[in-house]
């Protein structure tokens, strides 16, 4: 199911929603019993003193206590399950967000991003909790009170409702303003967090170059702007509910006046008058809460749209026989906002068992293309695996940062799978180093050389072979002979995959099936021999070979 739809969170908690619905209806309809019995008690007191009526207070008080206890027990159950529902939503959202961020190859500013989205998860789940609560505590209760008011005197009820309608309209008309203020507050919060982080990270440089005070002033200005937006964002939510309530309570004067006339004309008795007035008082309170709910929902709505892009589950496929015969890239384009396209209208067909080289000058877009293929960046066009949309679980990627953890060499390669690893140690030339695969390598592989770290990642990629494997500059830390040996091992022993190799060292490119040459605003795709006829490729090839000779 799609977690980017609010309905998902309700449908995935169906049993809890059913319990909330049953207890919520019973509780809020049961609220009618309190004012009704209070009215009968007032009437009984009047009848005792003025009409010598029978004292029924013990019975009425007993019924009142039983009704209140039952209603409050239903309230306890409803609130308990509403809170459970909110906790489930909060946990589900956070788990999905964590998974999304962990799967993302883009770790830039991930700390501040995580802080923001976790805060937004809290606000979203709280907004849904309030909405679910008020559907019953406000919606059902208001309908119940309104029905009783109409039952006793529909004309007086309709007149009184005009004041509630005005308060309701006022709250509704302000929701756009509340949303705008909240969105601006969130934006300023992001800016302030980034300014503070930048100030802390670059503190030494600012101090050495004498701009520390200037940077402090920038942070102070951001803080002042943040405070101003916070005041605006909370102002309407906090000061308007009493005004809504005041507008609603004006009708109380009308009810007292016409209610007293009804009692004097013996249309009503004291019990009805007391009950009617109590019902309207409670209805007015509920109406003011309804207005406040508008503001809470609008604030949650802002958070929802902020975290929605992160609510894409990246559950890893459990299929053991993932297979691709053809990968087709059709009209693929990508550019960062307010910049020209880095990749523009790329068309490429790749087939199983092909090795494709990707080369080009520094910052030409080689790594960007790799991230597009592994679905880590948005793009225009289509990527089709055997005619179906390509998804990330078909891909594996070796980036510039060697992601190693403080464990043994074996576990860094196998991830605790039990298949033998000797073959993959040999394919990656790790067997030549006589390493103890049971030794711990330290955080980020600090106990190993750069070449050994790279070869562990290569062994891991080959051990967990995927239909599409992308090696981004895998040979930068190994010598030429080791590079050629690893390449030939992959060429001769790894079958069933489409392999991309990004490299500045182009000695292996003559043995690849095709080459993607990215240079400025053009992309050329051909064999190595044919591309040598292109002057730019020819110059790059010989330049790289001289540098790495």
Short mmCIF file of C-alpha atoms in Angstrom, two decimals:
data_model
loop_
_atom_site.label_atom_id
_atom_site.label_comp_id
_atom_site.label_asym_id
_atom_site.label_seq_id
_atom_site.Cartn_x
_atom_site.Cartn_y
_atom_site.Cartn_z
CA UNK A 1 0.00 0.00 0.00
CA UNK A 2 1.04 3.60 -0.67
CA UNK A 3 2.32 5.30 2.46
CA UNK A 4 2.18 8.65 0.67
CA UNK A 5 -1.59 8.63 1.20
CA UNK A 6 -3.15 9.39 4.59
CA UNK A 7 -5.68 6.59 4.00
CA UNK A 8 -2.86 4.04 4.31
CA UNK A 9 -2.42 4.76 8.02
CA UNK A 10 -6.14 4.30 8.70
CA UNK A 11 -6.46 1.11 6.63
CA UNK A 12 -3.36 -0.43 8.19
CA UNK A 13 -4.92 0.03 11.67
CA UNK A 14 -8.43 -1.20 10.85
CA UNK A 15 -9.07 -3.08 14.11
CA UNK A 16 -7.98 -0.12 16.22
CA UNK A 17 -10.13 2.25 14.13
CA UNK A 18 -13.17 -0.01 14.62
CA UNK A 19 -12.67 0.01 18.41
CA UNK A 20 -12.19 3.80 18.38
CA UNK A 21 -15.39 4.20 16.35
CA UNK A 22 -17.52 2.03 18.66
CA UNK A 23 -16.23 3.53 21.91
CA UNK A 24 -16.26 7.05 20.44
CA UNK A 25 -19.91 6.84 19.40
CA UNK A 26 -20.98 5.35 22.74
CA UNK A 27 -19.00 7.95 24.71
CA UNK A 28 -20.23 11.00 22.82
CA UNK A 29 -23.88 9.95 22.63
CA UNK A 30 -23.61 9.00 26.29
CA UNK A 31 -22.65 12.59 27.07
CA UNK A 32 -26.32 13.46 26.59
CA UNK A 33 -27.18 11.56 29.77
CA UNK A 34 -25.36 13.99 32.09
CA UNK A 35 -27.26 17.22 31.29
CA UNK A 36 -30.53 15.27 30.98
CA UNK A 37 -30.23 13.77 34.48
CA UNK A 38 -29.01 17.11 35.86
CA UNK A 39 -32.19 18.70 34.53
CA UNK A 40 -34.34 16.03 36.17
CA UNK A 41 -32.52 16.54 39.47
CA UNK A 42 -33.14 20.32 39.35
CA UNK A 43 -36.80 19.66 38.51
CA UNK A 44 -37.12 17.17 41.36
CA UNK A 45 -35.69 19.67 43.84
CA UNK A 46 -38.19 22.28 42.62
CA UNK A 47 -41.08 19.80 42.83
CA UNK A 48 -40.11 18.71 46.36
CA UNK A 49 -40.17 22.26 47.74
CA UNK A 50 -43.07 23.71 45.78
CA UNK A 51 -45.27 20.75 44.80
CA UNK A 52 -44.63 18.34 47.68
CA UNK A 53 -43.48 15.77 45.14
CA UNK A 54 -41.78 12.50 45.97
CA UNK A 55 -38.05 12.72 46.62
CA UNK A 56 -36.31 10.80 43.80
CA UNK A 57 -32.88 12.31 44.30
CA UNK A 58 -31.21 9.07 45.46
CA UNK A 59 -32.38 7.26 42.31
CA UNK A 60 -31.45 10.17 40.05
CA UNK A 61 -28.03 10.64 41.65
CA UNK A 62 -27.36 6.89 41.39
CA UNK A 63 -28.30 6.88 37.71
CA UNK A 64 -26.17 9.98 37.20
CA UNK A 65 -23.10 8.35 38.80
CA UNK A 66 -23.59 5.10 36.83
CA UNK A 67 -24.02 7.03 33.57
CA UNK A 68 -20.94 9.18 34.22
CA UNK A 69 -18.80 6.16 35.15
CA UNK A 70 -19.88 4.24 32.03
CA UNK A 71 -19.36 7.22 29.73
CA UNK A 72 -15.93 7.99 31.18
CA UNK A 73 -14.92 4.34 30.87
CA UNK A 74 -15.81 4.52 27.15
CA UNK A 75 -13.79 7.74 26.98
CA UNK A 76 -10.82 5.97 28.58
CA UNK A 77 -10.98 3.14 26.02
CA UNK A 78 -11.34 5.53 23.10
CA UNK A 79 -8.44 7.73 24.17
CA UNK A 80 -6.28 4.69 24.88
CA UNK A 81 -6.78 3.31 21.38
CA UNK A 82 -6.45 6.73 19.76
CA UNK A 83 -3.08 7.10 21.44
CA UNK A 84 -2.11 3.61 20.29
CA UNK A 85 -3.18 4.56 16.77
CA UNK A 86 -1.05 7.72 16.88
CA UNK A 87 1.96 5.78 18.18
CA UNK A 88 1.61 3.24 15.37
CA UNK A 89 1.51 6.06 12.80
CA UNK A 90 4.52 7.77 14.38
CA UNK A 91 6.53 4.53 14.42
CA UNK A 92 5.50 3.63 10.87
CA UNK A 93 6.41 7.06 9.53
CA UNK A 94 9.77 7.16 11.32
CA UNK A 95 10.69 3.62 10.26
CA UNK A 96 9.95 4.45 6.62
CA UNK A 97 11.86 7.74 6.84
CA UNK A 98 14.86 6.01 8.46
CA UNK A 99 14.81 3.34 5.75
CA UNK A 100 14.57 5.96 2.99
CA UNK A 101 17.51 7.98 4.35
CA UNK A 102 19.65 4.90 4.97
CA UNK A 103 19.06 3.63 1.43
CA UNK A 104 19.85 7.03 -0.06
CA UNK A 105 23.35 7.44 -1.40
CA UNK A 106 23.13 11.19 -0.80
CA UNK A 107 24.30 11.66 2.79
CA UNK A 108 24.77 15.43 2.53
CA UNK A 109 23.19 17.23 5.49
CA UNK A 110 21.55 13.96 6.53
CA UNK A 111 21.76 14.96 10.21
CA UNK A 112 19.74 18.15 9.80
CA UNK A 113 17.39 16.39 7.37
CA UNK A 114 16.76 13.63 9.88
CA UNK A 115 16.07 16.15 12.65
CA UNK A 116 13.55 18.01 10.48
CA UNK A 117 11.67 14.98 9.21
CA UNK A 118 11.48 13.37 12.66
CA UNK A 119 9.95 16.58 14.02
CA UNK A 120 7.52 16.58 11.10
CA UNK A 121 6.61 12.92 11.80
CA UNK A 122 5.76 13.92 15.36
CA UNK A 123 3.56 16.80 14.19
CA UNK A 124 1.83 14.68 11.54
CA UNK A 125 1.00 11.84 13.91
CA UNK A 126 -0.17 14.37 16.50
CA UNK A 127 -2.33 16.10 13.88
CA UNK A 128 -3.91 12.79 12.86
CA UNK A 129 -4.47 11.95 16.55
CA UNK A 130 -6.26 15.25 17.15
CA UNK A 131 -8.30 14.85 13.98
CA UNK A 132 -9.35 11.30 14.92
CA UNK A 133 -10.19 12.38 18.47
CA UNK A 134 -12.22 15.39 17.41
CA UNK A 135 -14.20 13.46 14.79
CA UNK A 136 -15.93 11.88 17.78
CA UNK A 137 -15.36 14.30 20.67
CA UNK A 138 -16.43 17.25 18.53
CA UNK A 139 -18.25 15.91 15.47
CA UNK A 140 -20.46 13.20 17.02
CA UNK A 141 -20.94 15.22 20.22
CA UNK A 142 -22.03 18.31 18.30
CA UNK A 143 -24.49 16.31 16.20
CA UNK A 144 -25.92 14.75 19.37
CA UNK A 145 -26.33 18.10 21.14
CA UNK A 146 -27.76 19.73 18.02
CA UNK A 147 -30.31 16.94 17.60
CA UNK A 148 -31.53 17.42 21.19
CA UNK A 149 -31.72 21.22 20.78
CA UNK A 150 -33.79 20.82 17.61
CA UNK A 151 -35.98 18.25 19.36
CA UNK A 152 -36.86 20.62 22.23
CA UNK A 153 -37.23 23.87 20.22
CA UNK A 154 -36.03 23.93 16.60
CA UNK A 155 -36.65 27.68 16.13
CA UNK A 156 -34.53 28.66 19.12
CA UNK A 157 -31.91 26.12 18.04
CA UNK A 158 -31.65 27.59 14.53
CA UNK A 159 -31.28 31.14 15.88
CA UNK A 160 -28.53 29.99 18.25
CA UNK A 161 -26.74 28.14 15.47
CA UNK A 162 -26.19 31.41 13.60
CA UNK A 163 -23.60 32.43 16.17
CA UNK A 164 -21.87 29.05 16.01
CA UNK A 165 -21.87 29.23 12.20
CA UNK A 166 -20.21 32.64 12.29
CA UNK A 167 -17.48 31.41 14.67
CA UNK A 168 -17.01 28.35 12.46
CA UNK A 169 -16.76 30.53 9.31
CA UNK A 170 -14.22 32.82 10.97
CA UNK A 171 -12.01 29.85 11.89
CA UNK A 172 -12.30 28.37 8.41
CA UNK A 173 -11.43 31.67 6.70
CA UNK A 174 -8.24 31.97 8.76
CA UNK A 175 -6.89 28.52 7.87
CA UNK A 176 -4.98 29.81 4.82
CA UNK A 177 -3.29 32.45 6.95
CA UNK A 178 -2.39 29.84 9.58
CA UNK A 179 -0.94 27.57 6.88
CA UNK A 180 1.12 30.40 5.37
CA UNK A 181 2.49 31.46 8.77
CA UNK A 182 3.32 27.86 9.68
CA UNK A 183 5.04 27.19 6.36
CA UNK A 184 7.14 30.33 6.75
CA UNK A 185 8.01 29.34 10.33
CA UNK A 186 9.19 25.91 9.15
CA UNK A 187 11.26 27.51 6.40
CA UNK A 188 12.96 29.87 8.86
CA UNK A 189 13.60 26.95 11.21
CA UNK A 190 15.46 25.14 8.41
CA UNK A 191 17.49 28.26 7.61
CA UNK A 192 18.40 28.79 11.29
CA UNK A 193 19.48 25.14 11.72
CA UNK A 194 21.69 25.33 8.65
CA UNK A 195 23.23 28.63 9.77
CA UNK A 196 24.02 27.25 13.24
CA UNK A 197 25.50 24.05 11.79
CA UNK A 198 27.60 26.02 9.32
CA UNK A 199 28.79 28.30 12.14
CA UNK A 200 29.89 25.34 14.26
CA UNK A 201 31.52 23.33 11.48
CA UNK A 202 33.53 26.28 10.12
CA UNK A 203 34.30 27.92 13.47
CA UNK A 204 38.09 27.59 13.13
CA UNK A 205 38.16 29.13 9.64
CA UNK A 206 35.93 32.03 10.68
CA UNK A 207 38.19 32.70 13.65
CA UNK A 208 41.42 32.58 11.63
CA UNK A 209 40.11 34.90 8.91
CA UNK A 210 38.57 37.36 11.35
CA UNK A 211 34.94 37.00 10.29
CA UNK A 212 33.71 35.22 13.42
CA UNK A 213 31.71 38.24 14.65
CA UNK A 214 30.17 38.74 11.20
CA UNK A 215 29.04 35.11 11.12
CA UNK A 216 27.61 35.47 14.64
CA UNK A 217 25.56 38.43 13.42
CA UNK A 218 24.19 36.28 10.57
CA UNK A 219 23.12 33.62 13.06
CA UNK A 220 21.57 36.29 15.33
CA UNK A 221 19.61 37.73 12.42
CA UNK A 222 18.32 34.26 11.52
CA UNK A 223 17.35 33.70 15.15
CA UNK A 224 15.41 36.98 15.28
CA UNK A 225 13.57 36.11 12.07
CA UNK A 226 12.82 32.65 13.44
CA UNK A 227 11.38 34.13 16.66
CA UNK A 228 9.19 36.54 14.69
CA UNK A 229 7.77 33.75 12.50
CA UNK A 230 7.22 31.56 15.57
CA UNK A 231 5.12 34.29 17.18
CA UNK A 232 3.03 34.69 14.03
CA UNK A 233 2.64 30.94 13.58
CA UNK A 234 1.31 30.44 17.11
CA UNK A 235 -0.54 33.71 17.54
CA UNK A 236 -3.77 32.89 15.68
CA UNK A 237 -3.93 29.37 17.07
CA UNK A 238 -3.69 30.56 20.67
CA UNK A 239 -5.62 33.85 20.72
CA UNK A 240 -8.54 33.04 18.47
CA UNK A 241 -10.29 30.13 20.32
CA UNK A 242 -11.48 32.41 23.20
CA UNK A 243 -12.94 34.77 20.58
CA UNK A 244 -14.71 31.85 18.89
CA UNK A 245 -16.11 30.83 22.28
CA UNK A 246 -17.22 34.40 23.09
CA UNK A 247 -19.11 34.65 19.78
CA UNK A 248 -20.76 31.31 20.43
CA UNK A 249 -21.81 32.25 23.97
CA UNK A 250 -23.71 35.39 22.84
CA UNK A 251 -26.54 33.02 21.98
CA UNK A 252 -26.76 32.09 25.69
CA UNK A 253 -28.50 35.41 26.35
CA UNK A 254 -31.14 34.57 23.75
CA UNK A 255 -31.61 31.06 25.17
CA UNK A 256 -32.05 32.37 28.72
CA UNK A 257 -34.58 34.95 27.57
CA UNK A 258 -36.72 32.67 25.42
CA UNK A 259 -36.19 29.69 27.69
CA UNK A 260 -37.56 31.65 30.65
CA UNK A 261 -40.58 32.64 28.57
CA UNK A 262 -41.19 28.98 27.68
CA UNK A 263 -41.08 28.05 31.37
CA UNK A 264 -43.44 30.91 32.32
CA UNK A 265 -45.83 29.85 29.54
CA UNK A 266 -45.53 26.24 30.77
CA UNK A 267 -44.23 25.11 27.38
CA UNK A 268 -41.13 23.87 29.17
CA UNK A 269 -40.51 22.80 32.71
CA UNK A 270 -37.35 23.58 34.65
CA UNK A 271 -35.78 20.24 33.67
CA UNK A 272 -36.04 21.01 29.93
CA UNK A 273 -34.78 24.57 30.41
CA UNK A 274 -31.76 23.38 32.43
CA UNK A 275 -31.01 20.55 29.98
CA UNK A 276 -31.41 22.80 26.92
CA UNK A 277 -29.10 25.45 28.31
CA UNK A 278 -26.51 22.83 29.33
CA UNK A 279 -26.64 21.24 25.86
CA UNK A 280 -25.99 24.57 24.18
CA UNK A 281 -23.14 25.42 26.57
CA UNK A 282 -21.43 22.12 25.75
CA UNK A 283 -22.14 22.59 22.03
CA UNK A 284 -20.52 26.04 22.13
CA UNK A 285 -17.42 24.62 23.83
CA UNK A 286 -17.21 21.87 21.19
CA UNK A 287 -17.59 24.47 18.43
CA UNK A 288 -14.64 26.46 19.77
CA UNK A 289 -12.56 23.26 19.85
CA UNK A 290 -13.63 22.56 16.29
CA UNK A 291 -12.23 25.94 15.27
CA UNK A 292 -8.97 25.17 17.05
CA UNK A 293 -8.87 21.83 15.26
CA UNK A 294 -8.78 23.67 11.93
CA UNK A 295 -5.54 25.35 12.96
CA UNK A 296 -3.96 22.10 14.23
CA UNK A 297 -4.84 20.25 11.04
CA UNK A 298 -3.40 23.04 8.89
CA UNK A 299 -0.12 22.93 10.82
CA UNK A 300 0.02 19.13 10.44
CA UNK A 301 -0.71 19.52 6.74
CA UNK A 302 2.46 21.57 6.28
CA UNK A 303 4.52 18.83 7.98
CA UNK A 304 2.78 16.16 5.91
CA UNK A 305 3.85 17.71 2.61
CA UNK A 306 7.42 18.05 3.92
CA UNK A 307 7.81 14.38 4.85
CA UNK A 308 5.70 12.93 2.04
CA UNK A 309 8.74 12.48 -0.29
CA UNK A 310 10.45 10.40 2.42
CA UNK A 311 7.49 8.03 2.89
CA UNK A 312 8.62 5.68 0.15
CA UNK A 313 9.43 2.27 1.53
CA UNK A 314 12.67 0.77 0.32
CA UNK A 315 12.01 -2.77 1.53
CA UNK A 316 14.70 -4.90 -0.10
CA UNK A 317 13.39 -7.53 -2.46
CA UNK A 318 13.64 -11.09 -1.16
CA UNK A 319 13.81 -12.60 -4.64
CA UNK A 320 16.85 -14.84 -5.12
CA UNK A 321 16.67 -14.97 -8.92
CA UNK A 322 16.63 -11.32 -9.94
CA UNK A 323 17.57 -11.26 -13.59
CA UNK A 324 17.81 -8.68 -16.37
CA UNK A 325 18.59 -9.44 -20.02
CA UNK A 326 18.31 -5.86 -21.30
CA UNK A 327 18.55 -2.43 -19.71
CA UNK A 328 17.14 0.43 -21.79
CA UNK A 329 17.72 4.09 -20.92
CA UNK A 330 15.32 6.24 -22.93
CA UNK A 331 15.66 10.03 -23.18
CA UNK A 332 17.25 10.31 -19.74
CA UNK A 333 17.87 13.88 -18.60
CA UNK A 334 18.89 15.35 -15.27
CA UNK A 335 19.87 18.76 -13.98
CA UNK A 336 19.95 20.38 -10.54
CA UNK A 337 17.47 23.25 -9.92
CA UNK A 338 18.37 26.50 -11.71
CA UNK A 339 21.22 24.78 -13.59
CA UNK A 340 21.69 23.37 -17.06
CA UNK A 341 21.21 19.66 -17.69
CA UNK A 342 24.15 17.51 -16.62
CA UNK A 343 22.75 14.51 -18.48
CA UNK A 344 20.64 15.42 -21.50
CA UNK A 345 18.58 13.01 -23.67
CA UNK A 346 20.73 9.95 -23.02
CA UNK A 347 19.63 6.82 -24.91
CA UNK A 348 21.39 3.55 -24.21
CA UNK A 349 20.71 -0.18 -24.60
CA UNK A 350 22.78 -2.59 -22.48
CA UNK A 351 22.68 -6.35 -22.44
CA UNK A 352 23.52 -9.10 -19.97
CA UNK A 353 27.25 -9.92 -19.68
CA UNK A 354 28.30 -6.55 -21.13
CA UNK A 355 30.88 -4.39 -19.42
CA UNK A 356 30.38 -0.69 -20.10
CA UNK A 357 32.97 1.95 -19.30
CA UNK A 358 31.99 5.48 -18.26
CA UNK A 359 34.58 8.21 -18.63
CA UNK A 360 34.94 11.95 -19.07
CA UNK A 361 36.67 14.97 -17.56
CA UNK A 362 36.38 15.72 -13.85
CA UNK A 363 32.84 16.86 -12.81
CA UNK A 364 31.37 15.91 -16.19
CA UNK A 365 28.52 13.87 -14.66
CA UNK A 366 29.89 10.30 -14.45
CA UNK A 367 28.87 9.69 -10.83
CA UNK A 368 25.59 11.52 -11.47
CA UNK A 369 24.76 9.00 -14.21
CA UNK A 370 25.53 6.16 -11.80
CA UNK A 371 23.17 7.61 -9.20
CA UNK A 372 20.44 7.96 -11.80
CA UNK A 373 20.74 4.27 -12.68
CA UNK A 374 20.50 3.18 -9.03
CA UNK A 375 17.39 5.41 -8.70
CA UNK A 376 19.01 7.75 -6.19
CA UNK A 377 18.20 10.94 -8.10
CA UNK A 378 15.03 12.00 -9.93
CA UNK A 379 15.25 12.09 -13.71
CA UNK A 380 13.28 12.71 -16.86
CA UNK A 381 12.74 9.79 -19.24
CA UNK A 382 12.48 6.07 -18.61
CA UNK A 383 14.76 3.27 -17.42
CA UNK A 384 13.39 -0.14 -18.36
CA UNK A 385 14.64 -3.55 -17.24
CA UNK A 386 13.29 -6.08 -19.77
CA UNK A 387 10.50 -3.63 -20.58
CA UNK A 388 9.53 -2.88 -16.97
CA UNK A 389 10.46 0.15 -14.86
CA UNK A 390 13.88 -0.32 -13.30
CA UNK A 391 13.89 -0.39 -9.49
CA UNK A 392 16.85 -0.02 -7.15
CA UNK A 393 16.83 -3.59 -5.83
CA UNK A 394 18.28 -4.77 -9.16
CA UNK A 395 21.37 -2.62 -8.63
CA UNK A 396 24.48 -2.54 -6.49
CA UNK A 397 26.91 0.36 -6.31
CA UNK A 398 30.48 0.93 -5.19
CA UNK A 399 30.94 4.63 -4.51
CA UNK A 400 33.96 6.76 -3.67
CA UNK A 401 33.35 6.31 0.06
CA UNK A 402 34.20 2.77 1.13
CA UNK A 403 31.37 1.85 3.48
CA UNK A 404 33.05 -0.55 5.88
CA UNK A 405 32.08 -1.29 9.46
CA UNK A 406 34.04 -2.34 12.51
CA UNK A 407 33.85 -6.11 12.08
CA UNK A 408 35.81 -8.89 10.44
CA UNK A 409 36.81 -8.90 6.78
CA UNK A 410 34.55 -11.91 6.29
CA UNK A 411 31.46 -10.21 7.73
CA UNK A 412 32.18 -7.04 5.77
CA UNK A 413 31.98 -9.12 2.61
CA UNK A 414 29.24 -11.63 3.43
CA UNK A 415 26.96 -9.61 5.73
CA UNK A 416 26.69 -12.84 7.77
CA UNK A 417 25.64 -15.01 4.82
CA UNK A 418 27.10 -18.50 5.01
CA UNK A 419 28.36 -19.06 1.45
CA UNK A 420 32.15 -19.54 1.10
CA UNK A 421 34.12 -16.42 0.17
CA UNK A 422 37.40 -17.90 -1.14
CA UNK A 423 36.33 -17.42 -4.77
CA UNK A 424 35.60 -13.73 -4.21
CA UNK A 425 38.82 -13.11 -2.30
CA UNK A 426 40.64 -14.46 -5.34
CA UNK A 427 38.57 -12.47 -7.86
CA UNK A 428 39.33 -9.24 -6.00
CA UNK A 429 43.01 -10.18 -5.50
CA UNK A 430 42.65 -10.09 -1.72
CA UNK A 431 44.11 -13.60 -1.49
CA UNK A 432 47.53 -12.16 -2.47
CA UNK A 433 47.65 -10.10 0.76
CA UNK A 434 47.45 -13.10 3.11
CA UNK A 435 44.90 -11.31 5.29
CA UNK A 436 43.21 -13.01 8.22
CA UNK A 437 39.54 -12.76 7.24
CA UNK A 438 38.53 -13.17 10.88
CA UNK A 439 40.41 -10.04 12.02
CA UNK A 440 38.53 -6.83 12.78
CA UNK A 441 39.35 -3.96 10.44
CA UNK A 442 38.34 -1.04 12.68
CA UNK A 443 35.88 1.76 12.05
CA UNK A 444 35.66 2.49 8.30
CA UNK A 445 38.40 -0.08 7.71
CA UNK A 446 41.04 2.13 9.33
CA UNK A 447 43.41 -0.84 9.86
CA UNK A 448 43.61 -1.50 6.13
CA UNK A 449 45.22 0.32 3.24
CA UNK A 450 43.08 2.18 0.71
CA UNK A 451 43.64 -0.57 -1.86
CA UNK A 452 42.57 -3.28 0.58
CA UNK A 453 39.44 -1.31 1.51
CA UNK A 454 38.52 -0.95 -2.16
CA UNK A 455 39.06 -4.65 -2.87
CA UNK A 456 36.86 -5.66 0.09
CA UNK A 457 34.05 -3.59 -1.45
CA UNK A 458 34.71 -5.22 -4.84
CA UNK A 459 34.57 -8.66 -3.20
CA UNK A 460 31.32 -7.70 -1.45
CA UNK A 461 29.79 -6.57 -4.77
CA UNK A 462 30.77 -9.81 -6.50
CA UNK A 463 29.65 -11.95 -3.54
CA UNK A 464 26.20 -10.31 -3.57
CA UNK A 465 25.96 -10.23 -7.36
CA UNK A 466 23.10 -8.10 -8.74
CA UNK A 467 21.84 -7.84 -12.34
CA UNK A 468 23.31 -4.33 -12.55
CA UNK A 469 26.62 -3.56 -10.84
CA UNK A 470 28.24 -0.12 -10.92
CA UNK A 471 31.86 0.35 -9.84
CA UNK A 472 32.72 4.04 -9.39
CA UNK A 473 36.51 4.44 -9.71
CA UNK A 474 37.24 1.00 -8.18
CA UNK A 475 40.93 0.87 -9.19
CA UNK A 476 42.11 4.27 -7.97
CA UNK A 477 43.94 2.74 -4.98
CA UNK A 478 45.52 -0.31 -6.64
CA UNK A 479 48.50 -0.69 -8.96
CA UNK A 480 48.20 -1.25 -12.70
CA UNK A 481 48.86 -5.01 -12.59
CA UNK A 482 46.26 -5.56 -9.86
CA UNK A 483 43.78 -3.44 -11.82
CA UNK A 484 44.21 -5.56 -14.94
CA UNK A 485 44.01 -8.80 -12.97
CA UNK A 486 40.76 -7.79 -11.17
CA UNK A 487 39.22 -6.59 -14.45
CA UNK A 488 40.07 -9.85 -16.23
CA UNK A 489 38.74 -11.86 -13.26
CA UNK A 490 35.43 -10.02 -13.51
CA UNK A 491 35.34 -10.34 -17.32
CA UNK A 492 35.99 -14.09 -17.26
CA UNK A 493 34.13 -15.22 -14.14
CA UNK A 494 31.13 -12.97 -13.49
CA UNK A 495 28.24 -13.83 -15.79
CA UNK A 496 24.60 -12.76 -15.78
CA UNK A 497 25.09 -9.07 -14.95
CA UNK A 498 25.39 -5.73 -16.72
CA UNK A 499 28.52 -4.09 -15.33
CA UNK A 500 29.36 -0.37 -15.43
CA UNK A 501 32.88 0.77 -14.54
CA UNK A 502 33.56 4.48 -13.99
CA UNK A 503 37.26 5.20 -14.07
CA UNK A 504 39.85 7.90 -14.68
CA UNK A 505 42.32 5.11 -15.44
CA UNK A 506 41.35 3.99 -18.90
CA UNK A 507 43.77 1.13 -19.56
CA UNK A 508 40.95 -1.42 -19.33
CA UNK A 509 38.62 0.50 -21.65
CA UNK A 510 39.97 -1.14 -24.80
CA UNK A 511 38.58 -4.45 -23.52
CA UNK A 512 35.09 -3.18 -22.69
CA UNK A 513 32.01 -3.80 -24.81
CA UNK A 514 31.09 -0.13 -25.12
CA UNK A 515 32.10 3.22 -23.70
CA UNK A 516 29.96 6.14 -22.50
CA UNK A 517 32.01 9.31 -22.96
CA UNK A 518 30.54 12.33 -21.13
CA UNK A 519 32.03 15.70 -21.99
CA UNK A 520 30.31 19.02 -21.27
CA UNK A 521 27.02 19.05 -23.16
CA UNK A 522 27.56 15.90 -25.23
CA UNK A 523 27.44 12.16 -24.58
CA UNK A 524 29.04 9.72 -27.02
CA UNK A 525 28.39 5.97 -26.89
CA UNK A 526 30.51 3.60 -28.97
CA UNK A 527 33.36 1.11 -28.80
CA UNK A 528 36.79 2.20 -27.64
CA UNK A 529 38.32 1.83 -31.11
CA UNK A 530 35.64 3.93 -32.75
CA UNK A 531 35.79 6.63 -30.08
CA UNK A 532 39.51 7.06 -30.65
CA UNK A 533 38.49 8.85 -33.85
CA UNK A 534 36.98 11.56 -31.64
CA UNK A 535 39.68 14.07 -30.73
CA UNK A 536 38.32 14.79 -27.23
CA UNK A 537 38.17 11.11 -26.31
CA UNK A 538 41.58 10.49 -27.89
CA UNK A 539 43.14 13.32 -25.88
CA UNK A 540 41.52 12.17 -22.62
CA UNK A 541 42.56 8.55 -23.15
CA UNK A 542 46.22 9.36 -23.78
CA UNK A 543 46.31 11.96 -21.01
CA UNK A 544 44.99 9.46 -18.47
CA UNK A 545 47.32 6.74 -19.64
CA UNK A 546 50.34 9.03 -19.31
CA UNK A 547 49.25 10.18 -15.81
CA UNK A 548 48.76 6.60 -14.58
CA UNK A 549 51.67 5.01 -16.40
#
